[in-house]
Coordinates of C-alpha atoms in Angstrom, one line a residue:
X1 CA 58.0 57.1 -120.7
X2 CA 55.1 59.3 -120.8
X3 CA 54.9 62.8 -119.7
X4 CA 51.9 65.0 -118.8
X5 CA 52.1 69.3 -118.9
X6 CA 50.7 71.0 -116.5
X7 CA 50.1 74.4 -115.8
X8 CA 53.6 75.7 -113.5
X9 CA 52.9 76.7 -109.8
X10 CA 53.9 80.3 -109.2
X11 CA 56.7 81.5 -107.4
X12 CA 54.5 83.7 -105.5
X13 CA 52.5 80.6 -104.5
X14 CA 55.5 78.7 -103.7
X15 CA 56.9 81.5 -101.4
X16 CA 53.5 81.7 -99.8
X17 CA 53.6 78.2 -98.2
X18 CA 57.8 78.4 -97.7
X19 CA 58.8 76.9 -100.6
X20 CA 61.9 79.3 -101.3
X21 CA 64.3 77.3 -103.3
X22 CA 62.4 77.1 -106.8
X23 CA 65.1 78.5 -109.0
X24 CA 67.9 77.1 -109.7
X25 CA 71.2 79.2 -110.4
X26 CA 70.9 79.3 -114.2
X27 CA 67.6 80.8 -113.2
X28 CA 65.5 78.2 -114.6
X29 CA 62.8 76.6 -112.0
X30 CA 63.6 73.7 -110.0
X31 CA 60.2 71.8 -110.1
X32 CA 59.0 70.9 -113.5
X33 CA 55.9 71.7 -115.4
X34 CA 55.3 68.0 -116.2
X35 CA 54.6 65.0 -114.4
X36 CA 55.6 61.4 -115.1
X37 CA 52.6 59.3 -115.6
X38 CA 52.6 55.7 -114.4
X39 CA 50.1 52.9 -113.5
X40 CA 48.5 51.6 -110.1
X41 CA 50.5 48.6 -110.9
X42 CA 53.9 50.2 -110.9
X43 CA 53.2 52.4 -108.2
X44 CA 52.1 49.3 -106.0
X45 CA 55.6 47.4 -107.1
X46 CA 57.3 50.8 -105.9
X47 CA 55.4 50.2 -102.2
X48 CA 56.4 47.1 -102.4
X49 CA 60.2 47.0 -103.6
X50 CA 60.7 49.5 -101.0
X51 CA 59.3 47.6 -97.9
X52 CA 61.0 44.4 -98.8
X53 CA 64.2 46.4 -99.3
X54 CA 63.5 48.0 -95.5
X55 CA 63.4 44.6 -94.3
X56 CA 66.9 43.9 -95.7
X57 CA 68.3 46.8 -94.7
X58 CA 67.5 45.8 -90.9
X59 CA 68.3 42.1 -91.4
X60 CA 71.9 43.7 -92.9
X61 CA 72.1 46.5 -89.9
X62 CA 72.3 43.2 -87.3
X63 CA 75.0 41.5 -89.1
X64 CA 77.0 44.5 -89.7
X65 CA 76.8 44.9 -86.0
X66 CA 77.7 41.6 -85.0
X67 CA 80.3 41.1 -87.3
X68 CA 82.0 45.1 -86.3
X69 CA 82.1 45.7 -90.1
X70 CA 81.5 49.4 -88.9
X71 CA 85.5 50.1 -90.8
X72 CA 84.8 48.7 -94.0
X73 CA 82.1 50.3 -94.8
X74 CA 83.4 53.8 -93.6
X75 CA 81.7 54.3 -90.7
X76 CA 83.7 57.2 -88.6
X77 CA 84.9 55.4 -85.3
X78 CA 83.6 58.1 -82.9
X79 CA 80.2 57.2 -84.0
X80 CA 80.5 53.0 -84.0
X81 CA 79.1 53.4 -79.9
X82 CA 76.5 55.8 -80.6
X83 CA 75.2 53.3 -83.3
X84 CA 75.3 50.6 -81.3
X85 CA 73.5 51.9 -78.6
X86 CA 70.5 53.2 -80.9
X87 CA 70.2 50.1 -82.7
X88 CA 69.5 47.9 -79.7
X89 CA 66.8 50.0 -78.3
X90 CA 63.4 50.5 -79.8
X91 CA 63.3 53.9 -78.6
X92 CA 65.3 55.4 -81.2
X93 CA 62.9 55.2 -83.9
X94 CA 63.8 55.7 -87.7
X95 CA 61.3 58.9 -88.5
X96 CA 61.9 59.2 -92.1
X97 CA 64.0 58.2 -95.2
X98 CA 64.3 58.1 -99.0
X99 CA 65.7 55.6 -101.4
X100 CA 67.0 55.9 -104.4
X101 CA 66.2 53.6 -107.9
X102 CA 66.4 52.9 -111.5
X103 CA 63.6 51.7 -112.7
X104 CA 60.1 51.0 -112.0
X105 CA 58.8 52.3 -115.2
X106 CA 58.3 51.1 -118.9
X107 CA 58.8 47.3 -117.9
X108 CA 62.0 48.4 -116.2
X109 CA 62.7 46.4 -113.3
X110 CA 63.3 48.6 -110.1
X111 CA 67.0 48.4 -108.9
X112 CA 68.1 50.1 -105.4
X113 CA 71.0 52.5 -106.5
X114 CA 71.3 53.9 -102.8
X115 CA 69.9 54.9 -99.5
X116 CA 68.8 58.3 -97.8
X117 CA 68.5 57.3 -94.4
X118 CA 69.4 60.3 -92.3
X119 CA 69.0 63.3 -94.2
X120 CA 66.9 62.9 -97.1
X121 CA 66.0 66.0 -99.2
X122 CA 62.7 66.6 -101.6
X123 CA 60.7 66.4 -98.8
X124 CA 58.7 69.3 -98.9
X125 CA 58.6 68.8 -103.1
X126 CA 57.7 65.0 -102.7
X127 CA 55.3 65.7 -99.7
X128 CA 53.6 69.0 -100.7
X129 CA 55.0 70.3 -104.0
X130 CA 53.9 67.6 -106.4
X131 CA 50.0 67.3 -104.2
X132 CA 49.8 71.3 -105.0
X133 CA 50.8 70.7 -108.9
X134 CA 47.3 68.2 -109.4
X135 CA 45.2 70.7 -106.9
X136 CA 46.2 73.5 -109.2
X137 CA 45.5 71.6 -112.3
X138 CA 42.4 70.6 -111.6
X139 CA 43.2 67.0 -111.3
X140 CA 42.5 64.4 -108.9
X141 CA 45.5 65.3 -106.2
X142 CA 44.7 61.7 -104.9
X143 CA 46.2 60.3 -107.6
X144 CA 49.8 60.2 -106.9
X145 CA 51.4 57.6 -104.7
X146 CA 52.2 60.0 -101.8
X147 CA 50.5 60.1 -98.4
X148 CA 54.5 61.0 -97.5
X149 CA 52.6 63.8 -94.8
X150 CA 50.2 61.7 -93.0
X151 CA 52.6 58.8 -92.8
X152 CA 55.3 61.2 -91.1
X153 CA 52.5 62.7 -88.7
X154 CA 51.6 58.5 -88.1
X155 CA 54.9 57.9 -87.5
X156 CA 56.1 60.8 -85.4
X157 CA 53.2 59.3 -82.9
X158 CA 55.0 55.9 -83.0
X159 CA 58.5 57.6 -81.2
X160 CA 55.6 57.3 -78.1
X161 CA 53.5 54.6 -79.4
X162 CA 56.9 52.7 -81.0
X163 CA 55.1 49.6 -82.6
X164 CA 51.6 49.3 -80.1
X165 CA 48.2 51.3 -81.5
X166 CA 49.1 55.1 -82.4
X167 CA 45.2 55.5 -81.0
X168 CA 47.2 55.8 -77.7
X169 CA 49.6 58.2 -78.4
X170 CA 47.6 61.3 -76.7
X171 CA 46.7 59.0 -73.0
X172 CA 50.9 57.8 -73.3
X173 CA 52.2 62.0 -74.2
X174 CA 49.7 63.5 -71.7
X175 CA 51.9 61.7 -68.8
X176 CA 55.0 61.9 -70.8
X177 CA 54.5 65.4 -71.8
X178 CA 58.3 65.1 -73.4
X179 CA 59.3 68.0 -76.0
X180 CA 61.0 68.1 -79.7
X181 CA 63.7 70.5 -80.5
X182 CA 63.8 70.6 -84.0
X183 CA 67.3 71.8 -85.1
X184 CA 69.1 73.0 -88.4
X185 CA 72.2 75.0 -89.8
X186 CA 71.3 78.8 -90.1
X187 CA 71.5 80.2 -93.3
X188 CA 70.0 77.6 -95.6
X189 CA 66.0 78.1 -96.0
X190 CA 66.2 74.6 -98.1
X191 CA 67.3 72.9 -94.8
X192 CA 65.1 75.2 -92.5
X193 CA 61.9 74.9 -94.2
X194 CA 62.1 71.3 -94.4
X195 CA 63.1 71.4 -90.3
X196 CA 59.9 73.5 -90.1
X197 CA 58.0 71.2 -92.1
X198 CA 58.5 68.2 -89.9
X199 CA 57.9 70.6 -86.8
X200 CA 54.9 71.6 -88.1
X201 CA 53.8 67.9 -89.0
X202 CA 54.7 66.9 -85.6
X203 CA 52.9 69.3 -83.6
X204 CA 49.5 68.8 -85.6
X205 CA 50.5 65.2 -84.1
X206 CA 50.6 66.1 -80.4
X207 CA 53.5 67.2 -79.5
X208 CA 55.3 70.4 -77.8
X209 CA 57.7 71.4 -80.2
X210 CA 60.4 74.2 -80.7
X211 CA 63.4 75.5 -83.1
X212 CA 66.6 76.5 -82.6
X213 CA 69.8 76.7 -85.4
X214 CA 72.1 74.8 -84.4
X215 CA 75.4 77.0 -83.3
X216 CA 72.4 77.7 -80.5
X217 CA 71.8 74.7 -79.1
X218 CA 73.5 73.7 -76.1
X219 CA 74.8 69.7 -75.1
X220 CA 76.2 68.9 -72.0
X221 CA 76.3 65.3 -69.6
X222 CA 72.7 66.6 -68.6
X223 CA 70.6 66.7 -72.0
X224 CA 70.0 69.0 -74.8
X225 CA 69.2 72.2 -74.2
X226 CA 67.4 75.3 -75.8
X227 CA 66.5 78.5 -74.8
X228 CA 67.0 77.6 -71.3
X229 CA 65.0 74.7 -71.5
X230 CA 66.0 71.0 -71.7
X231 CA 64.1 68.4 -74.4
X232 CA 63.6 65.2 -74.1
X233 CA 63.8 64.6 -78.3
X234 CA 66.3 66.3 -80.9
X235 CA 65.3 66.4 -84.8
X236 CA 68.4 67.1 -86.5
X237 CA 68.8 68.2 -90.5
X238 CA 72.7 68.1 -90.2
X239 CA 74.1 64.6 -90.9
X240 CA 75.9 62.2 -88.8
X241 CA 79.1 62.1 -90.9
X242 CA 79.3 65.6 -90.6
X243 CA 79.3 66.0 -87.0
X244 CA 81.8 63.0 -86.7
X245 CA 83.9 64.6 -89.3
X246 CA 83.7 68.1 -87.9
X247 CA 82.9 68.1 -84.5
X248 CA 84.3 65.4 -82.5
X249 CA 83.7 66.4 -79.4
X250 CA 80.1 66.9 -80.0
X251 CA 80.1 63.1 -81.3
X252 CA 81.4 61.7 -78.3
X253 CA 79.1 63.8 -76.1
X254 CA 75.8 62.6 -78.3
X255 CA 77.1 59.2 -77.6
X256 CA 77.3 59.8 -73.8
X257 CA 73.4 61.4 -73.9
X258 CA 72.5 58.9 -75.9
X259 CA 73.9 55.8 -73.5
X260 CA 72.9 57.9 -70.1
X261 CA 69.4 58.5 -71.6
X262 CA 69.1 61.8 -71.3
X263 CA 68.0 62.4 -74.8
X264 CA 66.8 60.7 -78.0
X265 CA 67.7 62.1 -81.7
X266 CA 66.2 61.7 -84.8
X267 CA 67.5 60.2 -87.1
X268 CA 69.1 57.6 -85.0
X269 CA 72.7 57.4 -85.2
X270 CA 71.7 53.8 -86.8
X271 CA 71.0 55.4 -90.2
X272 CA 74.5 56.2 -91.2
X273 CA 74.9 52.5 -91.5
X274 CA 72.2 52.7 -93.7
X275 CA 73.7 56.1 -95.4
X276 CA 76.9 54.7 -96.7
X277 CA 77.2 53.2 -100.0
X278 CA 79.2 51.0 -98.3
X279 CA 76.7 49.2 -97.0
X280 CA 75.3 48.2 -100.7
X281 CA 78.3 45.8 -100.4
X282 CA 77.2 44.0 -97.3
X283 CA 73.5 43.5 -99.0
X284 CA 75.2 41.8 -102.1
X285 CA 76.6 39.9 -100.0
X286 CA 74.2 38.5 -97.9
X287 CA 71.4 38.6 -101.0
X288 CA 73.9 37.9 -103.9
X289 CA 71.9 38.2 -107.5
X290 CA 68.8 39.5 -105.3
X291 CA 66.3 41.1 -108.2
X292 CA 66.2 44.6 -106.5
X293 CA 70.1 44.9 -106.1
X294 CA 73.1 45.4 -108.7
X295 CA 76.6 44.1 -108.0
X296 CA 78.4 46.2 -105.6
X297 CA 81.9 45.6 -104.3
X298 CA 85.1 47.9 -102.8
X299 CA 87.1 46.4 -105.6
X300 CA 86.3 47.3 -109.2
X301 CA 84.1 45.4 -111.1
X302 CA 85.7 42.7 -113.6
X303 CA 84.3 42.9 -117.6
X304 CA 81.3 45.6 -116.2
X305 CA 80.1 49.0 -117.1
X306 CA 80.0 50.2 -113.3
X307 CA 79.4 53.4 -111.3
X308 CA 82.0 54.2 -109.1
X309 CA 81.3 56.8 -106.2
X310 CA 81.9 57.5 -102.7
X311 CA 80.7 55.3 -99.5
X312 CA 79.9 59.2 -98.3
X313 CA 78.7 61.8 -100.7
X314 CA 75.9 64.1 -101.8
X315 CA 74.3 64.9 -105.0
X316 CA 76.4 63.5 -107.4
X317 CA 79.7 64.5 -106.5
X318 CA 82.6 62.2 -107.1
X319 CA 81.1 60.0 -108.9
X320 CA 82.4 58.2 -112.2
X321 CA 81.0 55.7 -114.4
X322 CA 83.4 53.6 -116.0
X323 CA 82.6 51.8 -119.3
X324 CA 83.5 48.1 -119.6
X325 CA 86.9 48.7 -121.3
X326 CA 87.8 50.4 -118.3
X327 CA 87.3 54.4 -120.0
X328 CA 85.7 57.0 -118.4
X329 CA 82.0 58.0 -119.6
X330 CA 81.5 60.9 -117.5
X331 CA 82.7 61.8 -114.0
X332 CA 82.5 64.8 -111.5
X333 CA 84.4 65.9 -109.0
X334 CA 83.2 67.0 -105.1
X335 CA 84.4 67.4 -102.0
X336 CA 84.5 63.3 -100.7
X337 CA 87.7 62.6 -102.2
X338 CA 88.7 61.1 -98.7
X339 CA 86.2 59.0 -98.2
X340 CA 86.0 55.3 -99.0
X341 CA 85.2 53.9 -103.2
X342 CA 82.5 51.6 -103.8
X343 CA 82.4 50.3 -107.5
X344 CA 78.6 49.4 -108.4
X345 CA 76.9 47.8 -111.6
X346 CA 75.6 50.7 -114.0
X347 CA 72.1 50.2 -114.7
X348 CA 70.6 52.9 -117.5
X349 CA 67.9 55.2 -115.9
X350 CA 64.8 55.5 -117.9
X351 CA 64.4 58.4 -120.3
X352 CA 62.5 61.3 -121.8
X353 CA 62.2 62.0 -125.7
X354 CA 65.6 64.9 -125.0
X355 CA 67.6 62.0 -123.8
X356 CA 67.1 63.3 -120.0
X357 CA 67.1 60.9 -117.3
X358 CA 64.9 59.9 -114.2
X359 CA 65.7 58.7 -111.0
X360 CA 62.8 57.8 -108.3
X361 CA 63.5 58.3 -104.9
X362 CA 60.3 56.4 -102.6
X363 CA 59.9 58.3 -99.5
X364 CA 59.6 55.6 -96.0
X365 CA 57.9 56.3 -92.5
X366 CA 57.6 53.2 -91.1
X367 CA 56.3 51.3 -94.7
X368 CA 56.9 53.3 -98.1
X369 CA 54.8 56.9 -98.3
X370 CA 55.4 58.9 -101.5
X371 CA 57.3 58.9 -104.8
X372 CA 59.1 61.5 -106.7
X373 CA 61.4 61.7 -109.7
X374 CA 64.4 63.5 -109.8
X375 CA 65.7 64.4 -113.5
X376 CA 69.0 65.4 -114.8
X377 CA 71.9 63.6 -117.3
X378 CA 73.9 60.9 -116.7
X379 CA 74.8 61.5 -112.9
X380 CA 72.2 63.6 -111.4
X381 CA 73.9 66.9 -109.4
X382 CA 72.3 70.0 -107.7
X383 CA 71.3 71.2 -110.8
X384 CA 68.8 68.4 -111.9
X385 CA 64.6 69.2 -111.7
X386 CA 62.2 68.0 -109.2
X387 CA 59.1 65.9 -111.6
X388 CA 56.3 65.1 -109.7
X389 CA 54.4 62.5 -111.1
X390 CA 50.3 61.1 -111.9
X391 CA 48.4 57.8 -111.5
X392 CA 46.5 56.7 -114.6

């Protein structure tokens, strides 16, 4: 794989347009100095791996649905009516989501390793970060697969619009008039500047918009409310196995908003189907030996080097892969212990001249918007670097 140097963005610079979290613990930076470079050609087989894998995903969603496979793939049971009530209405629209993949570069063919549905981070780095890296440069910023902010702004018009012309979004929200609370824990600027990010690309789409942490916003039969006022829309960057998890009550009141239609939230409760790992299983099943999928199953793989990790869990943690002998390569440990094992087919990322490894993560708003690389070792954690990347 080939790599291009670039002259760093500041931390000053950074800071100036709310990009706080640049350094990482060790106090190295976070977003890398290089960018991967990769043809039109693989960019376009990125677009397109990720739209057909959409499709799949939705195709998958009805049968998991019809078939109540909501328990084996570790979907908490105080959510199973809220998803079933956002998936059969249009209304709930999917705003934004990232997947994960090997390959796609140096004649390696691109494999789904898992699905960001709900609460996908490097957003802001994918969206802005990477653009900012060409611009300072001096290179062509248009050369990057990544128009990740104009399709969110496109696609925040479509929760009005849903799948008719978005040139009528402003005649449909001028009767509407309905508001977005966009809402997220207090006390992490990663998960607040993002929140303000999709506020800010959703007012320069049309719409009244506020912000309120979460231990401030108020749910009751009525609605959501805010600062004494109700909204019609709720943007959430806390995910939906969390709130089941913790906060049962709350889950069972979303539900009832949800079913009474006194609000709509964002994501959907529909992407947690999406979110689990779980749900990798269903796909193999229904698209056994498909190109863009590797093995997946709740039972360990016979005679396979495999990855085995949790149907719920975040940045690497509890995650193992397992060599064919059955030995442990490397594993980490985390805070999903309790939640479900899947066991999937290893697949090598591709890799720099240090032996470090890439993983792209494809941004998608309604088709797929923007790549990114994510680099680290062998299972990517918290501490691995943000790479933007270059068309040549």
């Amino acid at each position: 794989m080939k790599l291009e140097k670039l002259e760093a963005l500041t931390n000053e610079y950074l800071e100036s347009i709310g990009f706080i979290w640049h350094t990482d613990e060790d106090k190295t930076s976070y977003i890398a100095n290089e960018v991967v470079q990769i043809t039109q050609e693989e960019a376009e087989a990125y677009y397109e791996a990720c739209n057909e894998l959409y499709d799949m995903f939705c195709e998958a969603g009805d049968y998991v649905i019809e078939n109540n496979l909501f328990h084996e793939i570790n979907i908490p049971f105080n959510l199973v009516d809220a998803i079933k009530e956002s998936w059969e209405n249009d209304v709930h629209w999917h705003l934004y989501s990232r997947f994960d993949l090997a390959g796609g570069i140096d004649g390696k063919p691109i494999k789904l390793i898992e699905f960001n549905a709900d609460t996908p981070t490097s957003l802001f780095e994918t969206a802005i970060i990477q653009w900012a890296l060409l611009k300072a440069n001096n290179l062509d910023e248009a050369s990057q697969f990544n128009n990740v902010y104009e399709a969110l702004k496109d696609n925040f018009k479509r929760i009005i619009t849903l799948d008719t012309d978005i040139e009528k979004f402003e005649e449909h929200y001028q009767e509407l008039g309905w508001k977005i609370l966009f809402s997220s824990i207090a006390g992490s600027i990663e998960d607040e500047n993002t929140t303000k990010l999709l506020q800010h690309i959703a007012a320069e789409a049309g719409f009244n918009t506020d912000f309120e942490y979460i231990d401030k916003v108020e749910f009751s039969d009525d609605g959501i409310f805010a600062k004494e006022q109700s909204f019609e829309f709720w943007f959430k960057l806390i995910p939906w196995e969390d709130i089941a998890i913790d906060e049962n009550e709350l889950a069972l009141l979303l539900t009832e908003i949800l079913e009474n239609r006194k609000a709509i939230i964002f994501n959907p409760a529909y992407t947690l189907m999406f979110q689990s790992k779980g749900f990798m299983k269903i796909l193999w099943d229904l698209y056994p030996n498909h190109p863009l999928l590797l093995e997946t199953s709740f039972e360990p793989l016979q005679d396979k080097k495999q990855v085995e990790k949790r149907c719920f869990g975040r940045e690497g943690a509890n995650t193992k892969i397992i060599n064919k002998d059955g030995t442990i390569d490397v594993e980490t440990d985390g805070a999903y212990e309790g939640h479900k094992a899947i066991y999937q087919e290893y697949v090598e990322l591709p890799k720099d001249e240090q032996g470090n490894s890439y993983q792209a993560g494809v941004f998608f708003a309604y088709e797929a918007c923007g790549l990114g690389f994510r680099r680290g070792e062998k299972i990517l954690d918290n501490m691995s670097k943000f790479v933007g990347h270059i068309i040549k």
